[in-house]
Coordinates of C-alpha atoms in Angstrom, one line a residue:
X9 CA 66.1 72.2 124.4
X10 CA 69.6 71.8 125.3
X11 CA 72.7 72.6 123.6
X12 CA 76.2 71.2 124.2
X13 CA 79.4 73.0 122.5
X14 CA 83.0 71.3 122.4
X15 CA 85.6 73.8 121.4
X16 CA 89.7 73.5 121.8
X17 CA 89.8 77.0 120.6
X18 CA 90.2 78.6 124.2
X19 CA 90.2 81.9 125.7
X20 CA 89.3 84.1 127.7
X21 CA 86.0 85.5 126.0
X22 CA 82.2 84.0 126.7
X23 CA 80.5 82.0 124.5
X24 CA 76.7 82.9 123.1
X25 CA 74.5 81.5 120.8
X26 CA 72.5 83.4 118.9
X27 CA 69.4 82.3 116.0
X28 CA 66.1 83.0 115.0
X29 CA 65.1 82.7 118.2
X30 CA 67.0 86.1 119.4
X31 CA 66.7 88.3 116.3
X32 CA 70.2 87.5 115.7
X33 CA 72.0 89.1 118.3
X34 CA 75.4 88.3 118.7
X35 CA 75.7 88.9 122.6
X36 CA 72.6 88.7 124.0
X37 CA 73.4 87.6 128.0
X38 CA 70.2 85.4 128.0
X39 CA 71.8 83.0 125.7
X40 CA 75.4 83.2 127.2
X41 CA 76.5 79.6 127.5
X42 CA 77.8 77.8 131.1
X43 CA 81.2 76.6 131.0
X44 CA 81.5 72.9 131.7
X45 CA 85.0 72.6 131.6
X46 CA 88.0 74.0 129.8
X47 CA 86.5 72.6 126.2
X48 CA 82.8 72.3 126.4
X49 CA 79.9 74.4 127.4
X50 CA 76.6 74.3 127.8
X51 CA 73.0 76.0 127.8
X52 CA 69.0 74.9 128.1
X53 CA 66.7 76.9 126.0
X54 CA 63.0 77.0 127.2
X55 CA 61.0 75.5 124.6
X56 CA 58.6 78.3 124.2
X57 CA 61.5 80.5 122.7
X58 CA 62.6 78.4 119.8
X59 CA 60.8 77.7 116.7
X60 CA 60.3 74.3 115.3
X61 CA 63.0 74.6 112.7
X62 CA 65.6 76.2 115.2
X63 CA 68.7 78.3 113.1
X64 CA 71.6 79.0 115.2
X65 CA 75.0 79.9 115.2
X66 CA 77.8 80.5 118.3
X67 CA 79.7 83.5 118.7
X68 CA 82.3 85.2 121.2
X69 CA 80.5 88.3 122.0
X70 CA 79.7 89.2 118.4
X71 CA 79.9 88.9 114.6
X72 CA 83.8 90.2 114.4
X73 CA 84.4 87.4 116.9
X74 CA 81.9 84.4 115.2
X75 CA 82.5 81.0 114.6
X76 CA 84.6 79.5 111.7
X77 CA 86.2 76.4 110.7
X78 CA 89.9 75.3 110.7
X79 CA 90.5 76.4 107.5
X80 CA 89.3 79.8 108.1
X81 CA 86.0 79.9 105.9
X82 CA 82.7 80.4 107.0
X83 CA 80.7 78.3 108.7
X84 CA 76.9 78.1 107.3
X85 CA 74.4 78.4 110.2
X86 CA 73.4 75.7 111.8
X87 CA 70.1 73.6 111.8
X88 CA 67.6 71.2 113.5
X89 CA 64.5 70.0 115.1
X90 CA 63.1 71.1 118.4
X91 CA 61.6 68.2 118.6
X92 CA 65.2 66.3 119.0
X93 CA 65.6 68.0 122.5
X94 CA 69.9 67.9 122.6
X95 CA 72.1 68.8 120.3
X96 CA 75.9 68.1 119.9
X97 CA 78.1 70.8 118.0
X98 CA 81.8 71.4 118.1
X99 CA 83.5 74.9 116.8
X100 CA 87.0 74.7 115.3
X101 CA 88.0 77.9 115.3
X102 CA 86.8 81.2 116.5
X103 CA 87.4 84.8 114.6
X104 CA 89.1 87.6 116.8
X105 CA 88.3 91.4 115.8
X106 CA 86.9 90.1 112.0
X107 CA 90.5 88.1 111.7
X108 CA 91.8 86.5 110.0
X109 CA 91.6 87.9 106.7
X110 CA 92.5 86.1 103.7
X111 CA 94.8 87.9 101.1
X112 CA 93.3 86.5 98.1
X113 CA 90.3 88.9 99.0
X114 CA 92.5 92.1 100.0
X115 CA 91.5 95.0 97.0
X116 CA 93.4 96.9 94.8
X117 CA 95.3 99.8 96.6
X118 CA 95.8 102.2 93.5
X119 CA 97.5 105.8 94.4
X120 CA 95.2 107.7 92.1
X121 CA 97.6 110.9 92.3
X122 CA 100.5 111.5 94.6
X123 CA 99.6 115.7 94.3
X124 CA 96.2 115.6 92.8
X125 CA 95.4 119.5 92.4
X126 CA 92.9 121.1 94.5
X127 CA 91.7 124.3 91.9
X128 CA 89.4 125.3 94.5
X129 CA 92.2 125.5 97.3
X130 CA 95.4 125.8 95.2
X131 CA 97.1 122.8 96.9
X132 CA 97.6 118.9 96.2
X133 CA 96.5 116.1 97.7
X134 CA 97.7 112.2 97.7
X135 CA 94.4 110.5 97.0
X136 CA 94.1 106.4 96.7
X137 CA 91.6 103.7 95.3
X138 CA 90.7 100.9 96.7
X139 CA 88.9 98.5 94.2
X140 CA 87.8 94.8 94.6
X141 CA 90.2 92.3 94.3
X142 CA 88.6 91.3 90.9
X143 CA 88.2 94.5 89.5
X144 CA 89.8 93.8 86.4
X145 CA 88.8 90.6 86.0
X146 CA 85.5 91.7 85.7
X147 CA 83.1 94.4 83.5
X148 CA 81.1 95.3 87.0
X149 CA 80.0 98.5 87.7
X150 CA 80.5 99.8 91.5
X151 CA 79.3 102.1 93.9
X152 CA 81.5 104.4 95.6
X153 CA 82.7 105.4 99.0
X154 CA 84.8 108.5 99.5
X155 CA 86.7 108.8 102.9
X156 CA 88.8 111.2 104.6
X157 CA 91.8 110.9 106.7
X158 CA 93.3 109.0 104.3
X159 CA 96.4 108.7 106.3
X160 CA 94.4 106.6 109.3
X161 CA 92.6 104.4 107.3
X162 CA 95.0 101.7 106.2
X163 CA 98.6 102.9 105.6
X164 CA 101.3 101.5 107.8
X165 CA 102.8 103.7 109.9
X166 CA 99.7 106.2 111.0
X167 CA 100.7 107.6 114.6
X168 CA 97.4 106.7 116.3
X169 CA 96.9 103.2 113.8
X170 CA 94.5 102.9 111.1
X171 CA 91.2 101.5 110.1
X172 CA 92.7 98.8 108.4
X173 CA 89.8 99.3 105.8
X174 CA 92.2 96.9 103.5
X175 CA 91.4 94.2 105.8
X176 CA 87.9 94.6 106.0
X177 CA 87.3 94.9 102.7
X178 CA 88.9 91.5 102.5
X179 CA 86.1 90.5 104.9
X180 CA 83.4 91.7 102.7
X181 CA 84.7 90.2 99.8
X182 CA 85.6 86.9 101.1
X183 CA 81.3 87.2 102.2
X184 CA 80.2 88.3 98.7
X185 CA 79.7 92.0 100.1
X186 CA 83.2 93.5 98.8
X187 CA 81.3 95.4 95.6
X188 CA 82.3 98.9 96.9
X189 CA 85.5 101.1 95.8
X190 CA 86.4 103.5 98.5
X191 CA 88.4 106.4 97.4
X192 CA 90.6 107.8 100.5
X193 CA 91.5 111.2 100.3
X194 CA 94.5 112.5 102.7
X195 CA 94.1 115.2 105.2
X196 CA 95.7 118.2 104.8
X197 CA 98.3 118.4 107.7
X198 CA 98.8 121.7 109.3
X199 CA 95.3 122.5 107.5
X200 CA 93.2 119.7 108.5
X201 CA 91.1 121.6 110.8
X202 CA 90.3 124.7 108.5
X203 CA 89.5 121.9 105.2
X204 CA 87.2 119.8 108.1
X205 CA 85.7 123.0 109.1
X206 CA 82.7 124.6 107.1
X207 CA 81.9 128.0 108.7
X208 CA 82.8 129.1 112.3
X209 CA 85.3 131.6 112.9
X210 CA 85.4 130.5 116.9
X211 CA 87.3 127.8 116.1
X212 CA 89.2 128.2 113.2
X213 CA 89.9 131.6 111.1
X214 CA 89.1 131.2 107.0
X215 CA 87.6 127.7 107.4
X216 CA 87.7 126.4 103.8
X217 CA 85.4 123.6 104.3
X218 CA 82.9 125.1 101.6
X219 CA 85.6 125.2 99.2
X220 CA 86.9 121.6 100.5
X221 CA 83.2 119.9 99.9
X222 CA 83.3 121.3 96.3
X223 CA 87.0 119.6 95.8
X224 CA 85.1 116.6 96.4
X225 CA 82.0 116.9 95.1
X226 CA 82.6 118.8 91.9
X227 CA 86.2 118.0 90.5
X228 CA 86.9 114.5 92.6
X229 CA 83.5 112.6 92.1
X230 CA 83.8 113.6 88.0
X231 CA 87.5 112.3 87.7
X232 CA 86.8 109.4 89.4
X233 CA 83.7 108.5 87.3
X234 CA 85.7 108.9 84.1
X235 CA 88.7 107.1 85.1
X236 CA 86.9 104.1 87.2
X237 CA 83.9 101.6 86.3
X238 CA 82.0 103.2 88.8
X239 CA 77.9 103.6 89.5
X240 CA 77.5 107.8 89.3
X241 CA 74.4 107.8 90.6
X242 CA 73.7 108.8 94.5
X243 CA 72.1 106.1 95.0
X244 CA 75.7 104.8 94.5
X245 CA 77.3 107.6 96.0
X246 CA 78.5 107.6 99.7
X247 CA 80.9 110.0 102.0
X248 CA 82.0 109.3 105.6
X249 CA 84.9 109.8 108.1
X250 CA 85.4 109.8 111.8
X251 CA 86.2 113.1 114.4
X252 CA 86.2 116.3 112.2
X253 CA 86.2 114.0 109.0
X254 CA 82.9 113.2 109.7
X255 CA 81.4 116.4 110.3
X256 CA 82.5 117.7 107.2
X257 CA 80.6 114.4 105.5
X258 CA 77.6 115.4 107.3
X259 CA 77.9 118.7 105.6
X260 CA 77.9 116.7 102.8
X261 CA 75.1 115.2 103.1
X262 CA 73.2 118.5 104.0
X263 CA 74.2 120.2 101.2
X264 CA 75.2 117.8 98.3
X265 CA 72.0 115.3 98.5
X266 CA 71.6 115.1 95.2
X267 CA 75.3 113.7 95.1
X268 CA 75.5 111.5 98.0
X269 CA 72.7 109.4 99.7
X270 CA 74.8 107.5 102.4
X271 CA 77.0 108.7 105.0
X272 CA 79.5 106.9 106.9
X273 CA 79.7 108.9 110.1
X274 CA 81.7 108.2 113.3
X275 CA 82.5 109.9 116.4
X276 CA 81.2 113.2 114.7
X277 CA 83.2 116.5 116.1
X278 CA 79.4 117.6 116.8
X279 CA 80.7 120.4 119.6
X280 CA 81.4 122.9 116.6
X281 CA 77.7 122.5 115.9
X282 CA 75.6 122.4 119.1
X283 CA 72.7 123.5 117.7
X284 CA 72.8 121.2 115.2
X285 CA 72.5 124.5 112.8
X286 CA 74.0 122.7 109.7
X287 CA 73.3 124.5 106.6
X288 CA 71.2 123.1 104.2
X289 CA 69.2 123.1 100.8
X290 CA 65.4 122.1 101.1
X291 CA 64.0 120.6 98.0
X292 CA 60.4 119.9 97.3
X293 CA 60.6 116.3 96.6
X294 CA 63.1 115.9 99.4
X295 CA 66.0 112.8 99.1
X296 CA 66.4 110.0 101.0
X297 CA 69.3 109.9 103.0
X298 CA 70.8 106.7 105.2
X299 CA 73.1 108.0 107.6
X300 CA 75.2 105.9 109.9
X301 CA 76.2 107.1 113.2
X302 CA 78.9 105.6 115.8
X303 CA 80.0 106.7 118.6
X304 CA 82.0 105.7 121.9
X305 CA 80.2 105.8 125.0
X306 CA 84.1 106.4 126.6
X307 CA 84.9 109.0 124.1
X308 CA 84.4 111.4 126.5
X309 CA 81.3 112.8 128.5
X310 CA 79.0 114.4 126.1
X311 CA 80.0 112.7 122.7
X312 CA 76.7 110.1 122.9
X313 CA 74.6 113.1 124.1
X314 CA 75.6 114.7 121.4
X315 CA 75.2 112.4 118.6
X316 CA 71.3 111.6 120.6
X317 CA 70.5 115.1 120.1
X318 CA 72.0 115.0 116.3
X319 CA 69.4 111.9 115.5
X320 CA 66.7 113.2 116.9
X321 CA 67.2 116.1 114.8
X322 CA 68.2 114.1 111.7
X323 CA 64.5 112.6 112.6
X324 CA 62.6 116.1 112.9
X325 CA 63.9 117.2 109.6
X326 CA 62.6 114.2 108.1
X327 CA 59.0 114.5 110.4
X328 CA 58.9 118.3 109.2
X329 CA 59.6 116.2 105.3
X330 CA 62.6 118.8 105.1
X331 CA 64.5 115.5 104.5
X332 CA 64.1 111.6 104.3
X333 CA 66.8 110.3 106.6
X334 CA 67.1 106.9 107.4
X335 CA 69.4 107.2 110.7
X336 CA 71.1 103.7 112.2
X337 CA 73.0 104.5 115.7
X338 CA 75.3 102.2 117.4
X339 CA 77.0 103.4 120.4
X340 CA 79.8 100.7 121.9
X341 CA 80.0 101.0 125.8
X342 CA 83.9 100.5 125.4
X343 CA 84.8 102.8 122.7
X344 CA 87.3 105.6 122.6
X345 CA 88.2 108.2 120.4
X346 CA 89.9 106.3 118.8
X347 CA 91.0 104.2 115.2
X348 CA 90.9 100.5 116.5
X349 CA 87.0 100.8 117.2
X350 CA 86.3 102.8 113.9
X351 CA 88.0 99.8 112.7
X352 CA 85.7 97.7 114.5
X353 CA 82.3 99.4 112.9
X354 CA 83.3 99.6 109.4
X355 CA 82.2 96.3 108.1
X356 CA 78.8 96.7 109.7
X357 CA 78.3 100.7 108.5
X358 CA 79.4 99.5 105.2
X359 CA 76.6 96.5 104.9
X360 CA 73.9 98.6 106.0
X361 CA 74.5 101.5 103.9
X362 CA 75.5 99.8 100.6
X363 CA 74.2 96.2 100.8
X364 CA 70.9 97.3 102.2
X365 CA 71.2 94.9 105.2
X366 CA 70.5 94.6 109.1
X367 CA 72.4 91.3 109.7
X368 CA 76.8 90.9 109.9
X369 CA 78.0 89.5 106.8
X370 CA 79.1 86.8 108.6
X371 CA 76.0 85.4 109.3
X372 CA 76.4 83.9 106.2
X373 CA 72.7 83.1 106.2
X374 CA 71.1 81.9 103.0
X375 CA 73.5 83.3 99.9
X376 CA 76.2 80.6 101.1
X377 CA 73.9 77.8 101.7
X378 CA 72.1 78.6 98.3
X379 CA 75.4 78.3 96.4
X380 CA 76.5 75.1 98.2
X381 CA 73.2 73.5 97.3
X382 CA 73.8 74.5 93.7
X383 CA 77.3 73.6 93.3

């Protein structure tokens, strides 16, 4: 079957097409398209690979760079016939890096506290909340994502950039997947690395990471839940950050699973524990856990290693039914250390630990179609 694509929309990027004939991969170089000319492009799918009812949809290299129309919205997937051979589609618009994002969809950036007290370290901390754009327009209960680093995840200004988690929340929402309130907790400054550390005097002296994870788990999580219209449960209940923020979340996880089933974790600081000797509570019935994991395969020579060895032993402990864990690794062949592709995996960590889905929200598969049909 052959497909012809008209697009004004230029640039430099390759053009794929993706369906239920690919498992939905965004960039699968089997399905790259030929370039005709400067608008249109081309490809010719063997027959045996497609279904009858063939559901498609064209994409720049993936689901932050998908189709969309001139307006901005989504663009429901595609359909047709195998039987009619050729098809004829035109793309208005392409999305760069999940952009744009539409402002009627950005959340609710509350400062919670500008020196919320620590009791359990003696200091303040500026913490924020970020609810869904309709929060109070509606009586919804949410679940609840806590984040560290608050500094580098969507304030102006950050010295190595930010997350812009604002933004793709906005994403989320504007695809019916923005029921989440994160609450970003700043770093410490000069004592980042002793809070981010749990227990090794080799590289820092009086870690206070112990102390840290209680901050969070037993005066944060409370206040929060009183003062927000929130889900309590840990089914609800995630924690995440990148570098040494996310290896204090896995401790999280480890030793606070009765508090927090998901974790959000990305470019883990895994050299303080090589062994993978994370401190834990066994219990009989034990929790199920999702964790995601991201890393950079340029972040520097043993960082994918490293998070390899960490799933297979996230996967032991479950074998040994220490732990459930449900582990989902993505490792990006261009990533660095750094916050522009943290930026680039939160939308997808955050729809496969709270929306309970393998596919980009912009797949906009059935939900949008559905409501069109019922409008």
């Amino acid at each position: 079957m052959e497909f012809f694509l008209t697009s004004e929309d230029n640039d430099d990027r390759p053009i794929f097409i993706t369906g239920n004939f690919n498992k939905w991969n965004p960039k699968d170089s089997k399905f790259r398209l030929e370039k005709i000319d400067d608008n249109n492009y081309h490809i010719n799918i063997p027959d045996e690979l497609l279904n009858n009812e063939v559901e498609y949809k064209f994409t720049k290299g993936g689901w932050e760079n998908v189709e969309i129309d001139k307006y901005d919205n989504i663009t429901p997937n595609r359909k047709t016939k195998k039987e009619i051979q050729k098809t004829q589609d035109k793309v208005e618009k392409w999305r760069l890096n999940w952009g744009p994002f539409k402002q009627e969809f950005f959340p609710i950036v509350e400062l919670v506290d500008e020196e919320f007290y620590i009791p359990q370290l003696d200091r303040t901390r500026k913490i924020w909340a970020l609810l869904p754009y309709d929060y109070y327009n509606s009586e919804k209960n949410y679940p609840v994502l806590y984040l560290q680093d608050a500094q580098n995840l969507f304030n102006d200004g950050s010295e190595y950039g930010n997350w812009e988690i604002d933004k793709k929340l906005a994403l989320l929402a504007e695809y019916g997947r923005g029921d989440l309130i994160v609450i970003a907790v700043e770093h410490g400054n000069d004592d980042r690395i002793k809070e981010y550390i749990f227990d090794n005097e080799d590289v820092t002296k009086n870690a206070e990471g112990k102390k840290y994870l209680r901050f969070i788990t037993d005066t944060l999580k409370p206040w929060i839940d009183k003062n927000y219209r929130t889900k309590k449960d840990r089914e609800n209940t995630g924690i995440g950050g990148s570098s040494l923020g996310g290896l204090i979340s896995i401790y999280s996880g480890f030793l606070y699973p009765e508090v927090y089933s998901k974790l959000l974790i990305f470019s883990p600081s895994l050299w303080v524990e090589p062994e993978n000797n994370f401190p834990m509570i066994n219990f009989t019935n034990p929790y199920k856990i999702k964790v995601y994991l991201y890393g950079g395969r340029l972040e520097g020579s043993r960082m994918v290693g490293r998070i390899r060895l960490f799933e297979k032993a996230l996967k032991k402990l479950t074998a040994q039914k220490s732990f459930d864990f449900e582990v989902r690794t993505n490792i990006n062949d261009q990533g660095t250390h750094q916050e522009f592709f943290w930026s680039q995996e939160f939308p997808r960590a955050v729809e496969w630990l709270f929306i309970d889905s393998l596919e980009s929200p912009v797949k906009a598969k059935n939900e949008l179609e559905k409501n069109e049909a019922n409008d």
